[in-house]
Backbone as a ProteinNet text record, in pm:
[ID]
protein_1_A
[PRIMARY]
MAGLTAVAVAAVAFLAYQASASAPAPSELAADSRTPSVAPTATTTGKPKPPPQKDPITLPEGSGTGERVVYALDDRRVWLVDAKNKITKTFTVMPSTVSPLPGNYAVTSRAGTVRGSDGVQIEHVVRFAITQEAVIGFSAAVDGSMPSPDPSKKTGGVRMKRADADAMWAFASIGAKVVVVP
[TERTIARY]
-4402.8	-4266.5	-4208.7	-4235.4	-4182.2	-4211.6	-4353.5	-4418.7	-4317.5	-4305.4	-4205.6	-4069.6	-4028.9	-3871.7	-3887.4	-4007.3	-3979.9	-3994.1	-4071.3	-4145	-3982	-3928.4	-3781.3	-3682	-3657.9	-3555.6	-3626.4	-3750.7	-3804.3	-3763.4	-3820.7	-3736.7	-3597.5	-3490.9	-3377.9	-3312.7	-3394.1	-3325.5	-3386.8	-3499.3	-3584.6	-3446.9	-3409.8	-3362.9	-3192.2	-3185.1	-3046.3	-3025	-3138.3	-3156.7	-3140.2	-3239.8	-3265.6	-3130.4	-3060.2	-2902.2	-2812.1	-2807.6	-2717.9	-2767.1	-2907.7	-2930.5	-2923	-2915.3	-2874.8	-2761.4	-2646.7	-2510.9	-2453.8	-2322.1	-2300.4	-2194.5	-2183.2	-2077.6	-1954.3	-1820.4	-1740	-1671.5	-1729.1	-1672.6	-1790.6	-1888.3	-1939.7	-1896.9	-1762.4	-1752.7	-1675.3	-1707.7	-1638	-1482.4	-1413.2	-1245.4	-1240.7	-1158.5	-1111.2	-1074.7	-1104.2	-1002.4	-982	-927.3	-886.5	-712.7	-647.7	-538	-432.7	-321.6	-259.2	-239.7	-235.5	-204.7	-45.9	0	110.6	208.4	82.5	121.7	46.9	141.1	111.5	143.5	10	18.2	-53.3	-129.6	-191	-363.6	-416.6	-541.8	-566.8	-667.2	-715	-835.7	-827.7	-941.2	-986.3	-1136.2	-1181.6	-1079.1	-1210.4	-1143.9	-1147	-1006.8	-986.2	-1085.6	-1150.7	-1219.1	-1194.2	-1204.2	-1223.4	-1182.1	-1071.9	-1013.3	-1086.4	-1097.5	-1189.2	-1114	-1156.5	-1101.7	-1046.4	-921.8	-856	-722.3	-663.6	-549.6	-459.4	-404.6	-283.5	-161.5	-154.3	-57.9	-30.5	-135.7	-129.5	-101.1	8.7	2.5	-75.4	-130	-232.4	-175	-282	-255.6	-183.4	-114.7	-73.9	28.9	112.5	204	338.2	362.8	490.1	569.2	681	771.7	910.9	1001.3	1114.6	1117.3	1238.5	1215.5	1131.3	1028.6	968	907.3	848.5	764.5	637.8	514.2	360.8	273.5	241.7	117.8	-4	-71.9	-237.8	-346.8	-390.8	-467.2	-569	-686.6	-807.5	-793.2	-675.7	-649.1	-579.7	-548.2	-444.6	-331	-238.2	-150.6	-66.5	54.5	212.5	279.2	341.4	404.1	514.6	665.6	768	795.1	860.7	871.2	1023	1082.2	1233	1249.5	1371.8	1383.3	1340.5	1299.2	1268.6	1094.9	1051.3	907.1	837.5	933.5	870.4	868.2	712.4	679.1	739.7	859.5	922.5	853	734	669.6	543.2	451.2	321.1	224	202.3	122.5	9	-64.7	-138.7	-89.2	-154.7	-110.6	-235.5	-198.6	-323.7	-271	-341.1	-336.8	-347.4	-285.5	-348.4	-444.4	-439.6	-544.3	-542.3	-383.9	-330.9	-251.5	-310.4	-284.9	-216	-143.5	-100.5	-164.1	-180.8	-266.9	-186.4	-249.6	-183	-66	65.5	165.5	320.9	404.6	545	590.6	663.2	769.6	894.3	984.6	1116.5	1132	1183.9	1222.8	1325.1	1279.2	1376.7	1445.1	1348	1446.7	1415.7	1463.7	1462.3	1496.6	1442.6	1472.8	1484	1566	1546.6	1432.7	1427	1326.9	1305.3	1183.8	1128.8	970.2	952.2	811.9	693.9	605.1	563.8	486.9	392	287	222.2	171.8	40.1	74.1	180.6	281.1	328.6	300.3	354.5	511	617.8	720	702.8	764.3	792.6	890.6	946	1073	1067.4	1164.9	1220.5	1105.2	1137.6	1041.9	1119.6	1015.7	1087.8	973.8	1033.5	946.8	981.4	822.8	836.1	791.6	698.2	628	583.5	607.5	589.5	454.2	333.7	232.6	205.9	124	109.9	65.6	32.2	-59.2	41	110.6	220.6	279.2	374.1	478.1	458.4	457.7	378.2	501.4	506.9	562.7	528.2	603.7	572.4	648.5	594.5	676	595.7	668.6	587.5	595.9	471.1	483.4	555.1	654.9	734.7	664.4	544.5	507.7	395.6	403	338.4	207.6	156.6	-14	3.8	-168.2	-180.4	-299.6	-331.3	-503.3	-540.5	-708	-729.8	-666.3	-612	-597	-706	-654	-764	-794	-930.3	-954.8	-956.1	-936.1	-928.7	-761.4	-692.3	-531.1	-497.8	-406.8	-328.3	-211.1	-205.8	-100.2	-53.9	59.8	70.2	133.3	140.4	226.8	136.3	214.1	141	206.1	67.9	163	158	231.4	241.3	290	305.7	340.5	498.3	520.9	747.3	818.5	760.6	818.7	792.3	687.2	658.3	740.8	769.9	832.4	1009.7	1047.7	1162.8	1198.8	1092	1149.5	1121.6	1068.2	1084.8	1173.9	1220.4	1338.5	1481.6	1467.6	1613.9	1582.7	1431.2	1433.9	1420.4	1378.8	1380.1	1444.5	1559	1669.2	1623.2	1737	1717.7	1725.2	1574.4	1583.9	1541.5	1472.6	1390.4	1272.7	1221.8	1093.9	978.9	861.9	737.9	603.7	548.1	408.5	291.4	224.1	79.8	11.6	-104.9	-184.8	-333.3	-443.5	-569.7	-606.4
509.4	544.2	449.8	345.4	189.6	90.7	128	30.7	69	205.2	245.8	170.3	216	145.6	-42.2	-87.7	-243.3	-287.8	-195.6	-201	-196.7	-87.8	-64.9	-152.7	-225.7	-309.5	-436.7	-531.1	-588.8	-563.3	-439.4	-430.1	-447.8	-414.6	-399.8	-556.6	-608.8	-787.7	-838.3	-832.4	-898	-857.1	-733	-677.4	-752.6	-763.9	-825.6	-967.3	-1020.8	-1188	-1208.6	-1120.9	-1102.8	-1107.5	-1017	-980.3	-1086.3	-1153.8	-1265.1	-1403.9	-1416.1	-1544.6	-1543.2	-1395.2	-1378.8	-1373.7	-1348.1	-1295.4	-1479.9	-1459.2	-1551.1	-1619.3	-1756.6	-1819	-1788	-1769.5	-1753.9	-1789.6	-1943.5	-2009.8	-1979.5	-1886.3	-1793.5	-1658.6	-1662.9	-1477.3	-1510.6	-1448.2	-1396	-1391.6	-1383.1	-1362.8	-1177.9	-1113.9	-971	-991.2	-900	-892.5	-789.1	-702.3	-530.8	-535.3	-496.6	-494.5	-367.3	-379	-303.3	-199.5	-72.9	71.6	77.6	182.2	199.8	329.4	381.5	499.7	437.7	384.2	347.9	460.7	423.6	505.2	415.5	493.9	386.9	420.9	332.4	338.9	308.2	316.3	327.7	261.1	116.5	28.3	-12.8	-53	-128.4	-274.9	-289.8	-449.6	-511.8	-630.7	-692.2	-782.8	-794.4	-880.7	-1031.3	-1136.9	-1258.4	-1268.1	-1365.2	-1409.5	-1499.2	-1444	-1523.9	-1651.5	-1766.7	-1891.6	-1940.8	-1923.9	-1914.1	-1991.7	-2056	-2149.6	-2097.1	-2135.3	-2048.3	-2102.2	-2195.4	-2241.6	-2114.1	-2012.8	-2000.8	-1830.1	-1770.8	-1632.1	-1551.3	-1461.9	-1352.8	-1288.1	-1241.7	-1177.9	-1052.7	-965.8	-891.6	-861.1	-997.5	-970.2	-951.2	-951.3	-947.9	-1046.5	-988	-1135.4	-1095.2	-1230.2	-1210.5	-1226.7	-1249.8	-1282.2	-1128.8	-1181.4	-1092.9	-1119.5	-1030.6	-1096	-995.3	-1119.8	-1056.3	-1071.6	-988	-942.7	-937.4	-1016.5	-1022.2	-935.1	-786.4	-754.1	-836.6	-863.6	-932.3	-1076.6	-1129.7	-1279.3	-1327.8	-1202.8	-1152.2	-1311.2	-1292.9	-1391.1	-1391	-1398.3	-1360.3	-1490.5	-1432.5	-1555.5	-1456.7	-1594.1	-1565.1	-1642.5	-1518.3	-1576.7	-1558.7	-1655.9	-1678.8	-1600	-1610.7	-1569.9	-1618.1	-1760.7	-1844.7	-1809.2	-1728.1	-1698.3	-1815.3	-1927.2	-2024.7	-1982.9	-2038.8	-2000.5	-2027.5	-2016.9	-2078.1	-2070.4	-2027.4	-2024.5	-1963.1	-2000.8	-1899.8	-1914.7	-1811.5	-1805	-1716.6	-1744.8	-1611.2	-1548.2	-1395.7	-1305.2	-1225	-1158.1	-1054.2	-912.2	-853.1	-733.2	-673.8	-496.9	-424.7	-345.8	-182.3	-76	27.4	5.4	116.3	-19.1	-16.3	-106.1	-3.2	-72.2	5.7	-6.7	79.5	74.4	-32.2	-113.9	-180.1	-65.9	-153.1	-124.5	-195.3	-135	-151.3	-124	-183.5	-112.8	-189.5	-134.9	-247	-199.7	-274.4	-338.2	-182.6	-123.9	-3.6	-10.4	-90.7	-124.4	-243.6	-281.5	-408.6	-399.2	-470.6	-469.9	-595.5	-671	-752.3	-804.8	-678.5	-671.2	-539.9	-520	-377	-413.6	-274.8	-293.2	-236.5	-301.7	-292	-167.7	-37.1	16.6	23.1	-99.1	-163.8	-176.9	-166.6	-206	-376.8	-460.5	-540.5	-563.5	-684.8	-684.5	-803.4	-741.5	-828.6	-817.9	-941.2	-974.7	-964.5	-984.5	-1049.7	-892.3	-781.1	-678.3	-632	-615.1	-557.2	-504.8	-399.7	-255.8	-233.2	-201.1	-156.4	-36.7	29.8	136.8	222.3	404.6	487.2	580.8	582.5	654.4	753.3	851.4	959.5	888.4	793.1	702.2	604.2	542.1	459.2	374.4	338.5	272.3	96.3	89.9	-69	-171.1	-274.6	-376.1	-498.2	-603.1	-755.3	-790.4	-854.8	-894.1	-1018.4	-1071.5	-1159.9	-1089.7	-1146.9	-1109.5	-1220.3	-1168.9	-1251.9	-1388.5	-1309	-1430.6	-1544.7	-1494.6	-1572.9	-1560.3	-1469	-1419.4	-1327.9	-1336.1	-1324	-1248.5	-1169.9	-1120.4	-1006.7	-986.1	-902.8	-752.9	-614.6	-522.7	-450.3	-344.3	-250.4	-146.7	-172.2	-41.8	63.1	99.4	268	325.5	190.7	273.1	245.1	301.9	324.5	265.2	125.9	50.9	26	-33.5	-65.1	-207.8	-281.7	-419.2	-538.3	-634.6	-716.7	-836.9	-931.9	-961.3	-1121.5	-1223.4	-1366	-1450.3	-1551	-1645.8	-1653	-1663.4	-1695.5	-1729.4	-1829.4	-1959.9	-1863	-1826.2	-1731	-1609.3	-1542.3	-1449.4	-1494.7	-1569.9	-1663	-1655.7	-1712.6	-1745.9	-1583.1	-1479.2	-1397.5	-1306.9	-1331.1	-1255.2	-1286.4	-1406.5	-1476.3	-1426.9	-1415.5	-1356.3	-1235.2	-1115.3	-1015.3	-903.1	-884.4	-808.1	-678.9	-568.3	-403.4	-416	-383.9	-329.6	-428.9	-558.8	-674.7	-594.5	-659.9	-617	-681	-591.2	-623.5	-555	-665.5	-618.4	-642.7	-523.3	-557.1	-542.7	-652.5	-669.9	-642.6	-629.3	-614.5	-774.2
1868.3	1848.2	1858.9	1929.7	1957.9	1850.4	1826.1	1734.1	1558.4	1545.5	1384.5	1376	1523.9	1535.2	1541	1610.6	1549.1	1387.9	1316.7	1162.8	1118.3	1160.2	1074.3	1089.8	1187.8	1234.6	1178.9	1176.3	1101.5	936.5	873.9	744.8	713.3	828.3	749.8	778.9	875.4	867.6	740.9	688.3	570	491.7	468.1	317.8	355.7	491.5	489.2	489.2	523.6	447.4	283.5	248.5	88.2	29.7	89.8	36.3	32.7	157.4	183.9	96.8	74.3	-24.7	-148.3	-205.9	-339	-345.6	-264.3	-318	-349.4	-450.7	-537.1	-469.1	-475.2	-433.4	-495.8	-356.3	-467.4	-586.5	-602.8	-733.6	-825.4	-773.2	-954.1	-971.4	-897.8	-924.1	-1054.8	-1137.9	-1259.5	-1264.4	-1323.2	-1319.1	-1375	-1308.8	-1364.9	-1475.9	-1518.2	-1696.8	-1720.2	-1615.3	-1613.2	-1668.6	-1715.2	-1716.1	-1622.3	-1611.8	-1464.6	-1539.1	-1449	-1486.2	-1475.3	-1561	-1533.8	-1468.5	-1382.2	-1305.5	-1199.5	-1113.8	-989.6	-903.1	-792.7	-640.3	-586.3	-452.7	-377.7	-385.7	-303.3	-263.6	-151.1	-62.3	76.9	96.8	120.5	136.9	282.8	295.3	388.6	443.2	529.2	539.9	409.7	378.5	277.6	258	154.9	90.6	85.1	66.7	65.4	-72.3	-97.4	-230.8	-326.1	-447.2	-533.3	-559.6	-571.1	-609.6	-745.5	-811	-877.9	-851.6	-997	-992.7	-967.1	-859.5	-826.5	-876.8	-986.7	-1050	-1213.9	-1228.4	-1351.6	-1294.6	-1367.5	-1336.6	-1397.3	-1309	-1369.9	-1485.8	-1598.1	-1727.3	-1698.8	-1798.1	-1761.9	-1679.2	-1602.1	-1508.1	-1559.5	-1704.9	-1732.9	-1779.2	-1795.7	-1816.6	-1723	-1699.4	-1648.2	-1524.3	-1452.5	-1284.2	-1266.4	-1163.4	-1060	-952.5	-868.6	-787.9	-842.6	-817.4	-889.1	-775.7	-774.8	-625.9	-694.6	-697	-707.8	-637.1	-620.3	-510.5	-513.3	-599.7	-543.7	-555	-589.9	-536	-393	-371.1	-235.5	-224.9	-365.3	-347.9	-421.7	-401.9	-419.7	-521.3	-628.5	-723.5	-720.8	-683.2	-701.9	-847.6	-960.4	-1077.5	-1122.1	-1187.7	-1192.3	-1365.8	-1396.2	-1537.2	-1651.7	-1651	-1713.1	-1713.5	-1656.8	-1653.3	-1548.3	-1474	-1410.2	-1287.8	-1213.6	-1076.9	-1016.2	-921.7	-820.2	-663.9	-649.2	-537	-529.6	-466.5	-493.8	-331.3	-297.4	-140.5	-131.6	-48.9	5.4	74.2	80.7	154.3	230.7	354.3	409.5	390.4	272.6	232.7	365.2	380.4	456.4	435.7	466.2	431	325.7	292.4	172.5	117.8	-29.4	-107	-256.5	-303.4	-421.2	-497.1	-598	-738.7	-814.1	-923.1	-1007.9	-1133.7	-1145.3	-1199.4	-1155.1	-1228.1	-1225.9	-1111.6	-1020.1	-919.9	-886.6	-785	-792.3	-630.2	-571	-431.3	-365.5	-287	-251.1	-105.3	-51.8	110.3	126.8	219.1	266.7	470.9	534.8	696.3	757.6	822.1	901.4	993.7	1061.9	1195.7	1242.4	1251.8	1281.4	1337.4	1370.1	1415.5	1312.4	1285.4	1146.9	1230.4	1104.9	1123	1218.6	1236.8	1324.5	1483.4	1497.4	1605.4	1651.5	1527.3	1528.7	1504.7	1602	1538.3	1430.5	1292.8	1204.1	1135.9	1018.3	1054.1	830.8	761.4	645.8	549	571	525.8	395.4	317	147.4	109.4	140.3	58.5	-60.7	-125.4	-280	-315	-260.5	-278.3	-136.2	-121.5	-97.9	-122.9	-34.5	-53	25.3	20.5	126.4	278.3	252.8	330.6	440.6	377.8	385.6	307.1	343.1	288.9	261.4	163.5	140.4	130.6	161.3	171.4	217	148.6	226.6	355.9	415.5	573.8	618.9	734.7	833.1	985.8	1091.5	1206.7	1225.1	1351.9	1435.8	1486.7	1554.1	1620.4	1507.6	1402.9	1287.6	1242.3	1304.7	1315.6	1126.5	1102.1	982.7	973	1083.6	1112.7	1018.3	1018.6	942.2	981.7	879.6	969	1032.5	1102.3	1165.2	1038.7	1014.7	904.4	951.1	1081.6	1114.3	1084.1	1079.8	1069.3	914.8	883.3	761.1	770.9	719.9	716.5	564.2	515.3	436.1	440.2	522.7	548.3	453.2	407.6	310.4	406	475	560.9	496.8	533.7	484.6	596.9	553.6	649.8	677.4	785.6	801.2	733.2	651.4	587.5	443.1	416.9	282.4	285.7	405.1	414	368.5	435.6	392	259.6	184.2	23.9	-5.3	31.8	-54	-32.3	122.4	123.9	69.1	31.2	-57.3	-212.9	-207	-382.7	-395	-302.3	-365.4	-289.8	-364.5	-348.1	-354.9	-330.5	-383.5	-526.6	-561.8	-715.6	-831.4	-753.9	-796.9	-825.2	-936.8	-988.1	-906.5	-888.4	-821.2	-931.8	-946	-1078.4	-1010.3	-964.8	-916	-998.1	-974	-1084.3	-953.5	-1048.8	-990.8	-916.2
[MASK]
++++++++++++++++++++++++++++++++++++++++++++++++++++++++++++++++++++++++++++++++++++++++++++++++++++++++++++++++++++++++++++++++++++++++++++++++++++++++++++++++++++++++++++++++++++++

């Protein structure tokens, strides 16, 4: 019996090595060309995947026009865009385990400081979607941390650095447009 176990472990290790050796580098990944949905809800994901390396200066296709917050799920990036379609700020974020589907949203509520659904004290909370699993919004941890979320918890906090949350707070008031793209 021990011999069969050893053979099985060796086979799994060999297959894992082959898979890791043939995986493409982030720079080889192709850009996603899907267009956003117009009927947003939410989806639950496991641990967030690392973002592809794209040009942060270029707005994603299908992100709309006019003043808005653009949130690209695959890029794990946010753009604050003024009424003249000019990017005023862009930054990376750490998504949570529950993400909104691509589509158009509006900021529904804000809070200066609260405790997040993961138990962390957060500030400059800008909420824009509610699902059966979680309230989804942008925020920063008061301690400045941006850890990967616990995949066993259903949380909707899209975390960012404190300076980025300050910019979001100043930019996105109640009713502000939020466009989520793949």
